Protein backbone atom coordinates (compact mmCIF):
# COMPACT_ATOMS: atom_id res chain seq x y z
CA SER A 1 94.29 136.89 99.15
CA VAL A 2 93.56 137.34 102.84
CA LYS A 3 94.97 134.76 105.25
CA GLN A 4 93.89 134.27 108.83
CA VAL A 5 95.70 132.55 111.72
CA TYR A 6 94.42 132.14 115.27
CA ASP A 7 97.10 132.04 117.99
CA LEU A 8 95.84 129.82 120.83
CA GLU A 9 98.72 130.80 123.15
CA GLN A 10 97.98 134.53 122.89
CA ASN A 11 94.22 134.16 122.25
CA ARG A 12 94.62 136.46 119.27
CA ASN A 13 93.55 136.47 115.63
CA TYR A 14 95.94 137.56 112.86
CA ARG A 15 94.77 138.61 109.39
CA PHE A 16 97.14 139.51 106.58
CA SER A 17 97.23 139.66 102.80
CA ILE A 18 99.45 137.78 100.39
CA ASN A 19 99.36 139.66 97.10
CA GLU A 20 101.58 137.20 95.24
CA PRO A 21 99.89 134.32 93.37
CA LEU A 22 100.16 130.99 95.21
CA ALA A 23 100.48 127.57 93.55
CA GLU A 24 98.57 126.04 96.50
CA PRO A 25 97.36 127.33 99.86
CA LEU A 26 100.14 128.06 102.34
CA THR A 27 100.96 125.21 104.74
CA TRP A 28 102.74 125.18 108.09
CA MET A 29 106.52 124.97 107.79
CA ASP A 30 106.98 124.72 111.55
CA GLY A 31 105.02 126.09 114.52
CA HIS A 32 105.66 129.73 113.58
CA ARG A 33 106.00 130.04 109.80
CA LEU A 34 103.95 129.26 106.71
CA ILE A 35 105.41 128.11 103.39
CA GLY A 36 104.25 127.96 99.81
CA LEU A 37 105.20 128.52 96.20
CA SER A 38 104.66 131.81 94.40
CA SER A 39 105.80 132.43 90.83
CA ASN A 40 108.12 129.40 91.08
CA ARG A 41 109.81 130.77 94.21
CA VAL A 42 109.71 129.41 97.77
CA LEU A 43 107.74 131.84 99.93
CA VAL A 44 108.03 131.78 103.74
CA VAL A 45 106.09 134.14 106.00
CA ASP A 46 105.66 134.37 109.78
CA PHE A 47 102.28 133.36 111.22
CA ASP A 48 101.26 137.00 111.60
CA GLY A 49 102.14 137.96 108.03
CA SER A 50 105.44 139.62 108.89
CA ASN A 51 108.93 138.79 107.61
CA LYS A 52 107.88 137.58 104.15
CA GLN A 53 110.86 136.05 102.36
CA PHE A 54 111.48 134.46 98.98
CA LEU A 55 114.18 131.83 99.49
CA SER A 56 114.90 130.18 96.13
CA SER A 57 113.36 128.98 92.93
CA SER A 58 111.45 125.70 93.07
CA VAL A 59 109.14 123.48 91.07
CA LEU A 60 107.59 121.84 94.16
CA SER A 61 104.00 122.98 94.71
CA LYS A 62 104.60 123.03 98.49
CA GLY A 63 107.76 125.12 98.00
CA ALA A 64 110.41 123.12 99.81
CA TYR A 65 111.11 120.59 102.55
CA PHE A 66 113.36 120.86 105.61
CA ASP A 67 115.35 118.54 107.83
CA THR A 68 114.05 118.16 111.38
CA SER A 69 116.42 120.84 112.75
CA TYR A 70 115.50 123.36 110.01
CA ARG A 71 119.18 123.76 109.18
CA TYR A 72 118.76 122.59 105.60
CA MET A 73 116.12 123.25 102.98
CA TYR A 74 115.59 120.81 100.10
CA SER A 75 113.99 121.81 96.84
CA LEU A 76 113.76 120.84 93.21
CA THR A 77 115.01 123.77 91.20
CA PRO A 78 114.41 124.32 87.49
CA THR A 79 117.30 124.09 85.04
CA GLN A 80 117.75 125.06 81.40
CA THR A 81 116.88 121.49 80.38
CA ALA A 82 113.76 119.51 81.25
CA VAL A 83 115.63 117.91 84.16
CA GLN A 84 115.19 119.37 87.64
CA GLU A 85 117.99 119.53 90.14
CA LEU A 86 117.80 118.60 93.81
CA SER A 87 119.16 121.63 95.65
CA VAL A 88 120.20 121.71 99.31
CA PHE A 89 120.45 125.08 101.04
CA ASP A 90 122.25 125.59 104.35
CA LEU A 91 120.02 128.03 106.28
CA ARG A 92 122.49 128.78 109.07
CA ALA A 93 124.09 132.18 109.21
CA PRO A 94 127.78 132.18 108.30
CA ASP A 95 130.25 132.16 111.20
CA GLU A 96 131.56 135.72 111.62
CA ASN A 97 134.74 134.58 113.46
């Protein structure tokens, strides 16, 4: 499906396609990225359609939630049983030192 975002700062319109099926329409993750759920995976994409990433499996229709610093992502992930597991993902890059 075609998505459209208008950037007020740059006075520019962005149109892009998401070919993957979405559980619900994409919502704003922060001021620059959109988030949703596609085929039971968290989908994050930049506002202009670039840098599309699948982050983890999830059963949440919105994909996942984040702490206010966006260091951690919280999601309910499916398991082999009917019980779902609360998963916490550290989104910071590992220290190379």
